Tab-separated table of C-alpha atoms and ligand atoms in Angstrom:
chain	number	residue	atom	x	y	z
A	28	MET	CA	9.245	-21.189	81.682
A	29	LYS	CA	10.672	-17.677	81.876
A	30	LYS	CA	13.416	-18.546	79.325
A	31	SER	CA	10.913	-19.798	76.751
A	32	ILE	CA	8.880	-16.531	76.970
A	33	THR	CA	12.089	-14.508	76.533
A	34	LYS	CA	13.031	-16.582	73.470
A	35	LYS	CA	9.583	-15.978	71.980
A	36	ILE	CA	9.848	-12.204	72.549
A	37	VAL	CA	13.327	-12.113	70.945
A	38	ALA	CA	12.105	-14.189	68.015
A	39	ALA	CA	9.139	-11.830	67.546
A	40	VAL	CA	11.362	-8.738	67.622
A	41	VAL	CA	13.926	-10.223	65.168
A	42	GLY	CA	11.118	-11.421	62.872
A	43	THR	CA	9.557	-7.946	62.844
A	44	MET	CA	12.903	-6.352	62.025
A	45	LEU	CA	13.556	-8.809	59.173
A	46	PHE	CA	10.036	-8.322	57.740
A	47	GLY	CA	10.478	-4.570	57.922
A	48	ALA	CA	13.807	-4.784	56.066
A	49	LEU	CA	12.287	-7.023	53.403
A	50	ALA	CA	9.302	-4.710	53.016
A	51	ALA	CA	11.654	-1.724	52.707
A	52	THR	CA	13.689	-3.542	50.050
A	53	THR	CA	10.544	-4.527	48.175
A	54	ALA	CA	9.256	-0.973	48.483
A	55	MET	CA	12.520	0.299	46.891
A	56	ALA	CA	12.138	-2.209	44.057
A	57	ASP	CA	8.472	-1.249	43.703
A	58	GLY	CA	9.484	2.421	43.749
A	59	GLN	CA	11.714	1.884	40.653
A	60	LYS	CA	10.616	-0.802	38.184
A	61	VAL	CA	13.699	-2.380	36.537
A	62	ILE	CA	13.488	-2.454	32.713
A	63	LYS	CA	16.089	-4.885	31.285
A	64	ILE	CA	16.929	-4.593	27.563
A	65	SER	CA	18.519	-7.698	25.998
A	66	TYR	CA	20.443	-7.474	22.706
A	67	GLY	CA	22.955	-9.620	20.864
A	68	LEU	CA	25.636	-7.293	19.536
A	69	VAL	CA	28.386	-5.395	21.360
A	70	LYS	CA	27.753	-2.108	23.229
A	71	GLU	CA	29.487	-0.120	20.457
A	72	SER	CA	26.967	-1.341	17.847
A	73	GLY	CA	24.069	0.726	16.536
A	74	GLU	CA	21.637	-1.231	18.712
A	75	GLY	CA	23.875	-0.758	21.760
A	76	THR	CA	23.903	2.986	21.082
A	77	GLY	CA	20.127	2.960	20.649
A	78	ALA	CA	19.600	1.022	23.887
A	79	ALA	CA	21.767	3.534	25.779
A	80	LYS	CA	19.771	6.414	24.258
A	81	PHE	CA	16.509	4.807	25.387
A	82	GLU	CA	17.953	4.379	28.897
A	83	GLU	CA	18.958	8.070	28.939
A	84	LEU	CA	15.531	9.293	27.768
A	85	ILE	CA	13.460	7.136	30.122
A	86	GLU	CA	15.611	7.936	33.156
A	87	GLU	CA	15.485	11.648	32.234
A	88	LYS	CA	11.667	11.695	32.068
A	89	LEU	CA	10.628	8.812	34.367
A	90	GLY	CA	13.765	8.151	36.405
A	91	ASP	CA	11.852	8.120	39.664
A	92	LYS	CA	9.744	5.194	38.441
A	93	PHE	CA	11.985	3.156	36.094
A	94	ASP	CA	15.579	1.869	36.130
A	95	VAL	CA	16.594	0.876	32.571
A	96	GLN	CA	19.445	-1.664	32.360
A	97	CYS	CA	21.056	-2.656	29.012
A	98	TYR	CA	22.519	-6.161	28.529
A	99	SER	CA	24.708	-6.632	25.390
A	100	ASP	CA	26.304	-9.715	23.758
A	101	ALA	CA	23.248	-11.950	24.307
A	102	GLN	CA	24.021	-12.065	28.091
A	103	LEU	CA	20.288	-12.684	28.741
A	104	GLY	CA	19.894	-15.071	25.769
A	105	ASP	CA	19.967	-15.007	21.960
A	106	ASP	CA	17.371	-13.222	19.841
A	107	LEU	CA	14.662	-15.885	19.808
A	108	LYS	CA	15.052	-16.907	23.471
A	109	SER	CA	14.990	-13.287	24.677
A	110	THR	CA	12.003	-12.442	22.457
A	111	GLN	CA	10.067	-15.434	23.771
A	112	ALA	CA	10.839	-14.305	27.344
A	113	VAL	CA	9.550	-10.788	26.540
A	114	ALA	CA	6.394	-12.226	24.960
A	115	MET	CA	5.782	-14.248	28.153
A	116	GLY	CA	6.339	-11.196	30.358
A	117	GLU	CA	9.462	-12.765	31.928
A	118	LEU	CA	11.808	-10.127	30.429
A	119	GLU	CA	11.004	-6.446	29.779
A	120	CYS	CA	12.640	-5.541	26.415
A	121	VAL	CA	14.656	-6.996	23.532
A	122	ILE	CA	16.371	-5.682	20.401
A	123	THR	CA	16.352	-8.526	17.888
A	124	SER	CA	16.770	-9.427	14.248
A	125	CYS	CA	13.456	-10.142	12.546
A	126	SER	CA	14.728	-13.301	10.846
A	127	PRO	CA	14.624	-15.663	13.874
A	128	LEU	CA	11.019	-14.531	14.612
A	129	THR	CA	9.377	-15.612	11.354
A	130	GLY	CA	7.899	-18.708	13.028
A	131	MET	CA	5.985	-16.297	15.316
A	132	CYS	CA	5.076	-13.835	12.519
A	133	SER	CA	5.487	-15.114	8.934
A	134	GLU	CA	5.043	-11.575	7.532
A	135	LEU	CA	8.541	-10.785	8.840
A	136	LEU	CA	9.929	-13.023	6.083
A	137	VAL	CA	9.415	-10.046	3.736
A	138	PHE	CA	12.606	-8.582	5.217
A	139	ASP	CA	14.570	-11.686	4.203
A	140	LEU	CA	13.850	-11.227	0.505
A	141	PRO	CA	17.099	-10.605	-1.397
A	142	PHE	CA	17.682	-7.206	-3.028
A	143	LEU	CA	14.243	-5.844	-1.995
A	144	PHE	CA	15.326	-2.451	-0.588
A	145	PRO	CA	17.236	-0.307	-3.134
A	146	ASN	CA	18.555	2.165	-0.520
A	147	PHE	CA	18.186	3.481	3.037
A	148	ASP	CA	15.502	6.032	2.108
A	149	ALA	CA	13.292	3.198	0.856
A	150	ALA	CA	14.001	1.213	4.025
A	151	ASP	CA	13.077	4.172	6.254
A	152	ALA	CA	9.860	4.754	4.294
A	153	VAL	CA	8.811	1.119	4.758
A	154	LEU	CA	9.839	0.885	8.426
A	155	GLU	CA	7.988	4.103	9.302
A	156	GLY	CA	4.968	3.384	7.087
A	157	ASP	CA	1.720	1.406	7.024
A	158	VAL	CA	3.387	-1.903	6.094
A	159	CYS	CA	5.149	-2.111	9.436
A	160	SER	CA	2.090	-0.909	11.326
A	161	GLY	CA	0.331	-4.073	10.170
A	162	ILE	CA	3.234	-6.239	11.321
A	163	ALA	CA	3.264	-4.387	14.661
A	164	GLU	CA	-0.408	-5.271	15.178
A	165	LYS	CA	0.383	-8.954	14.538
A	166	LEU	CA	3.248	-8.838	17.051
A	167	GLU	CA	0.992	-7.156	19.644
A	168	GLY	CA	-1.161	-10.286	19.477
A	169	ASN	CA	1.972	-12.300	20.340
A	170	GLY	CA	2.523	-10.274	23.523
A	171	LEU	CA	5.064	-7.913	21.929
A	172	HIS	CA	4.688	-4.125	21.610
A	173	VAL	CA	6.953	-2.468	19.009
A	174	LEU	CA	8.866	0.500	20.464
A	175	GLY	CA	10.773	1.054	17.214
A	176	TRP	CA	12.561	-0.353	14.178
A	177	MET	CA	16.329	-0.401	14.421
A	178	GLU	CA	18.752	-1.734	11.818
A	179	ASN	CA	21.142	-4.582	11.258
A	180	GLY	CA	22.018	-3.221	7.821
A	181	TYR	CA	22.811	-4.619	4.383
A	182	ARG	CA	24.202	-8.118	4.756
A	183	CYS	CA	27.612	-8.995	3.224
A	184	LEU	CA	29.527	-12.249	2.827
A	185	THR	CA	32.786	-13.263	4.551
A	186	ASN	CA	34.732	-16.497	4.082
A	187	SER	CA	38.119	-18.062	4.743
A	188	LYS	CA	38.631	-19.783	1.379
A	189	LYS	CA	38.523	-17.404	-1.602
A	190	ASP	CA	37.910	-13.925	-2.972
A	191	VAL	CA	34.214	-14.117	-3.980
A	192	HIS	CA	32.952	-11.943	-6.860
A	193	VAL	CA	30.032	-13.828	-8.486
A	194	PRO	CA	27.472	-16.357	-7.135
A	195	GLU	CA	29.294	-19.306	-8.693
A	196	ASP	CA	32.233	-18.565	-6.411
A	197	VAL	CA	30.286	-19.757	-3.320
A	198	ALA	CA	29.688	-23.289	-4.660
A	199	GLY	CA	30.459	-25.802	-1.886
A	200	LEU	CA	31.287	-23.180	0.774
A	201	LYS	CA	29.799	-23.958	4.224
A	202	ILE	CA	28.041	-20.660	4.993
A	203	ARG	CA	26.487	-20.024	8.412
A	204	THR	CA	22.997	-18.587	8.177
A	205	MET	CA	20.492	-17.299	10.691
A	206	GLU	CA	17.906	-19.867	11.774
A	207	ASN	CA	15.533	-18.768	9.029
A	208	GLU	CA	14.090	-20.848	6.177
A	209	MET	CA	14.560	-18.217	3.466
A	210	HIS	CA	18.207	-17.647	4.292
A	211	LEU	CA	18.764	-21.414	4.079
A	212	ALA	CA	16.928	-21.529	0.720
A	213	LEU	CA	18.929	-18.599	-0.664
A	214	TRP	CA	22.390	-20.052	-0.029
A	215	LYS	CA	21.278	-23.519	-1.160
A	216	GLU	CA	20.008	-21.930	-4.400
A	217	LEU	CA	23.469	-20.405	-4.881
A	218	GLY	CA	25.182	-23.803	-4.504
A	219	ALA	CA	26.620	-23.177	-1.023
A	220	VAL	CA	26.119	-25.456	1.997
A	221	PRO	CA	23.968	-23.362	4.406
A	222	THR	CA	24.535	-24.090	8.127
A	223	PRO	CA	22.023	-22.442	10.542
A	224	MET	CA	23.253	-21.463	14.025
A	225	ALA	CA	22.714	-18.818	16.715
A	226	PHE	CA	24.754	-15.632	16.300
A	227	SER	CA	26.657	-16.145	19.578
A	228	GLU	CA	28.226	-19.367	18.193
A	229	VAL	CA	29.471	-17.941	14.869
A	230	PHE	CA	32.939	-16.610	15.735
A	231	THR	CA	34.041	-19.857	17.425
A	232	ALA	CA	32.675	-21.936	14.530
A	233	LEU	CA	34.636	-19.786	12.054
A	234	GLU	CA	37.801	-20.014	14.153
A	235	GLN	CA	37.526	-23.800	14.414
A	236	GLY	CA	36.860	-24.159	10.667
A	237	ALA	CA	33.468	-25.809	11.288
A	238	ILE	CA	32.113	-23.343	8.739
A	239	ASP	CA	33.861	-21.472	5.907
A	240	GLY	CA	31.910	-18.235	6.084
A	241	GLN	CA	28.970	-16.211	7.290
A	242	GLU	CA	27.001	-13.164	6.238
A	243	ASN	CA	26.296	-10.034	8.249
A	244	PRO	CA	26.443	-6.256	7.777
A	245	ILE	CA	29.864	-4.561	7.634
A	246	SER	CA	29.361	-3.015	11.081
A	247	THR	CA	28.827	-6.460	12.632
A	248	ILE	CA	31.700	-7.997	10.633
A	249	TYR	CA	34.066	-5.348	12.024
A	250	LEU	CA	32.794	-5.078	15.608
A	251	ASN	CA	32.717	-8.875	16.021
A	252	LYS	CA	36.115	-9.257	14.248
A	253	PHE	CA	34.777	-11.783	11.724
A	254	TYR	CA	37.561	-10.566	9.362
A	255	GLU	CA	40.076	-12.387	11.597
A	256	PRO	CA	38.963	-15.977	10.771
A	257	ASN	CA	37.499	-14.794	7.435
A	258	GLU	CA	40.092	-12.776	5.460
A	259	PHE	CA	37.815	-12.469	2.402
A	260	VAL	CA	34.924	-9.963	2.621
A	261	THR	CA	32.532	-9.391	-0.305
A	262	VAL	CA	30.199	-6.384	-0.167
A	263	THR	CA	27.184	-8.213	-1.625
A	264	ASN	CA	24.511	-6.152	0.223
A	265	HIS	CA	22.236	-9.070	-0.639
A	266	ILE	CA	19.583	-8.483	2.070
A	267	TYR	CA	18.600	-5.399	4.088
A	268	SER	CA	18.029	-6.568	7.700
A	269	PRO	CA	15.988	-4.375	10.066
A	270	LYS	CA	15.777	-4.966	13.807
A	271	LEU	CA	12.834	-4.858	16.171
A	272	PHE	CA	12.937	-2.996	19.496
A	273	LEU	CA	10.221	-4.746	21.540
A	274	ILE	CA	8.698	-4.371	25.015
A	275	SER	CA	6.467	-6.858	26.794
A	276	ALA	CA	2.865	-5.955	25.851
A	277	GLN	CA	1.843	-7.032	29.370
A	278	LEU	CA	4.255	-4.464	30.871
A	279	TYR	CA	3.418	-1.773	28.276
A	280	ASN	CA	-0.337	-2.120	28.956
A	281	SER	CA	0.277	-1.680	32.693
A	282	LEU	CA	1.725	1.809	32.083
A	283	THR	CA	-0.300	5.027	32.379
A	284	ASP	CA	-1.194	6.784	29.124
A	285	GLU	CA	1.459	9.405	29.845
A	286	GLU	CA	4.107	6.719	30.474
A	287	LYS	CA	3.119	4.885	27.271
A	288	ALA	CA	3.573	8.078	25.255
A	289	ILE	CA	7.014	8.654	26.810
A	290	PHE	CA	8.075	5.046	26.152
A	291	ASP	CA	6.861	5.191	22.526
A	292	GLU	CA	8.548	8.559	21.870
A	293	ALA	CA	11.807	7.369	23.453
A	294	GLY	CA	11.620	4.151	21.427
A	295	LEU	CA	11.285	6.040	18.149
A	296	GLU	CA	14.124	8.453	18.989
A	297	ALA	CA	16.399	5.640	20.175
A	298	SER	CA	15.652	3.641	16.998
A	299	LYS	CA	16.500	6.633	14.804
A	300	VAL	CA	19.835	7.052	16.614
A	301	ALA	CA	20.499	3.316	16.244
A	302	ARG	CA	19.828	3.318	12.481
A	303	GLU	CA	22.018	6.406	11.951
A	304	THR	CA	24.878	4.845	13.953
A	305	THR	CA	24.732	1.522	12.088
A	306	ARG	CA	24.722	3.267	8.695
A	307	GLN	CA	27.742	5.391	9.528
A	308	GLN	CA	29.592	2.328	10.822
A	309	CYS	CA	28.793	0.330	7.666
A	310	THR	CA	30.368	3.138	5.630
A	311	ASP	CA	33.393	3.789	7.851
A	312	TYR	CA	34.317	0.214	8.722
A	313	ILE	CA	35.079	-0.967	5.152
A	314	THR	CA	38.319	1.003	5.445
A	315	ASN	CA	38.918	-0.307	8.991
A	316	ILE	CA	38.524	-3.917	7.793
A	317	ARG	CA	40.983	-3.307	4.922
A	318	ASP	CA	43.405	-1.740	7.407
A	319	GLU	CA	43.239	-4.985	9.395
A	320	GLY	CA	44.640	-6.788	6.314
A	321	ALA	CA	41.445	-8.389	4.988
A	322	THR	CA	40.572	-8.447	1.266
A	323	VAL	CA	37.390	-6.411	0.758
A	324	THR	CA	35.745	-6.904	-2.659
A	325	GLU	CA	33.207	-4.311	-3.829
A	326	LEU	CA	31.162	-5.653	-6.752
A	327	THR	CA	31.015	-4.178	-10.240
A	328	ASP	CA	27.521	-3.379	-11.570
A	329	GLU	CA	27.724	-6.536	-13.712
A	330	GLU	CA	28.715	-8.706	-10.729
A	331	HIS	CA	25.926	-7.140	-8.617
A	332	GLN	CA	23.362	-7.963	-11.303
A	333	ALA	CA	24.593	-11.559	-11.382
A	334	TRP	CA	23.711	-11.851	-7.645
A	335	VAL	CA	20.280	-10.266	-8.227
A	336	ASP	CA	19.552	-12.717	-11.044
A	337	ALA	CA	20.873	-15.757	-9.153
A	338	THR	CA	18.684	-15.078	-6.080
A	339	ALA	CA	15.433	-14.100	-7.864
A	340	ALA	CA	14.004	-17.645	-7.701
A	341	VAL	CA	13.896	-17.520	-3.871
A	342	LYS	CA	11.380	-14.678	-4.014
A	343	ASP	CA	8.977	-16.727	-6.153
A	344	GLN	CA	9.423	-19.685	-3.787
A	345	TYR	CA	8.236	-17.651	-0.755
A	346	MET	CA	5.665	-15.334	-2.280
A	347	ASP	CA	2.686	-17.342	-0.947
A	348	THR	CA	4.235	-17.794	2.519
A	349	ILE	CA	4.822	-14.058	2.936
A	350	GLY	CA	1.674	-12.937	1.064
A	351	ALA	CA	1.773	-11.395	-2.402
A	352	ASP	CA	-0.096	-8.291	-1.202
A	353	LEU	CA	2.510	-7.548	1.476
A	354	VAL	CA	5.413	-8.029	-0.943
A	355	LYS	CA	3.710	-5.735	-3.479
A	356	ALA	CA	3.035	-3.092	-0.801
A	357	VAL	CA	6.747	-3.026	0.087
A	358	GLU	CA	7.824	-3.016	-3.578
A	359	ASP	CA	5.440	-0.119	-4.328
A	360	VAL	CA	7.044	1.984	-1.564
A	361	CYS	CA	10.566	1.019	-2.660
A	362	ALA	CA	9.776	1.924	-6.294
A	363	GLN	CA	9.443	5.573	-5.191
A	364	TYR	CA	13.139	5.796	-4.072
B	15	KDG	O1	21.789	-11.026	18.281
B	15	KDG	C1	22.428	-10.574	17.109
B	15	KDG	C2	21.416	-10.551	15.981
B	15	KDG	O2	20.333	-9.751	16.328
B	15	KDG	C3	22.018	-9.969	14.734
B	15	KDG	O3	22.584	-8.728	14.992
B	15	KDG	C4	23.055	-10.818	14.134
B	15	KDG	O4	22.056	-10.713	11.990
B	15	KDG	C5	22.564	-11.380	12.869
B	15	KDG	C6	22.802	-12.797	12.715
B	15	KDG	O5	23.451	-13.104	11.706
B	15	KDG	O6	22.371	-13.588	13.575
């Protein structure tokens, strides 16, 4: 009898100690909310630099409440998977290409139109203007709050087969594309064989010869060493790709007004740093890629025009899907630069 009472007392004491430890641990976690940022490129990329800047700003101003953690190289999932997790409130933040999200928000297809943005000033004016405010409202309805617009950059072609100058040169080449209907349509229109796949699978597919080429900005081509399996690089600049820096709307709406303002301000500053970094890399890395022994072809004005002409039909094909008004609004801004 006496032993069983002793056992019960010991069990009660141990249970209380364990509960107290758990409560303390939970209290620590509650004291600092963890904010995980998922992105697909390497830490040295523009988006990696932007994510680190956001982490610095939030921990400087709200470090007692939030612990920002950045996860590169699609460690937490590729663009679409991570964005879906953020929309569901299962993940806090993501930096993603717009192209895989067009099923969620068809207006984003406007950024897949070839040769729409004549230069970076036009891109900045659109990304910071009313056009993107409308898209942000649509995304809010999908559970996603826009903290800022970062940048993938102007997309360029790489391949393992030939030095490409004009559209006819890509006939028959198996070109990896993002999982996006307009990208598929564009390369099919040019006579290539478009092959959609997630970004994280591209390097291996190139190495194994499952595909002949891919298209991404110069900064991505260099940082992900695509010039190794693809010795031919053509600076087509055929599409300007922005990126979205998103936070769960559920999490954002749980913040105080002061916290929201700090998050929004940090998001804008981090996105500006990210865009500046990507642009500088896209300029500097052309030389780096040549130094690695790859052939880098920069188009003549005549060759550039041939690409513009050869891709024009894709725009007509998607005008209704995107919305003629939205396309015109973007073109009107771009016409000023
Ligand atoms: O996760 C990486 C993507 O966001 C993007 O940077 C890569 O444009 C890209 C692509 O081709 O998938």
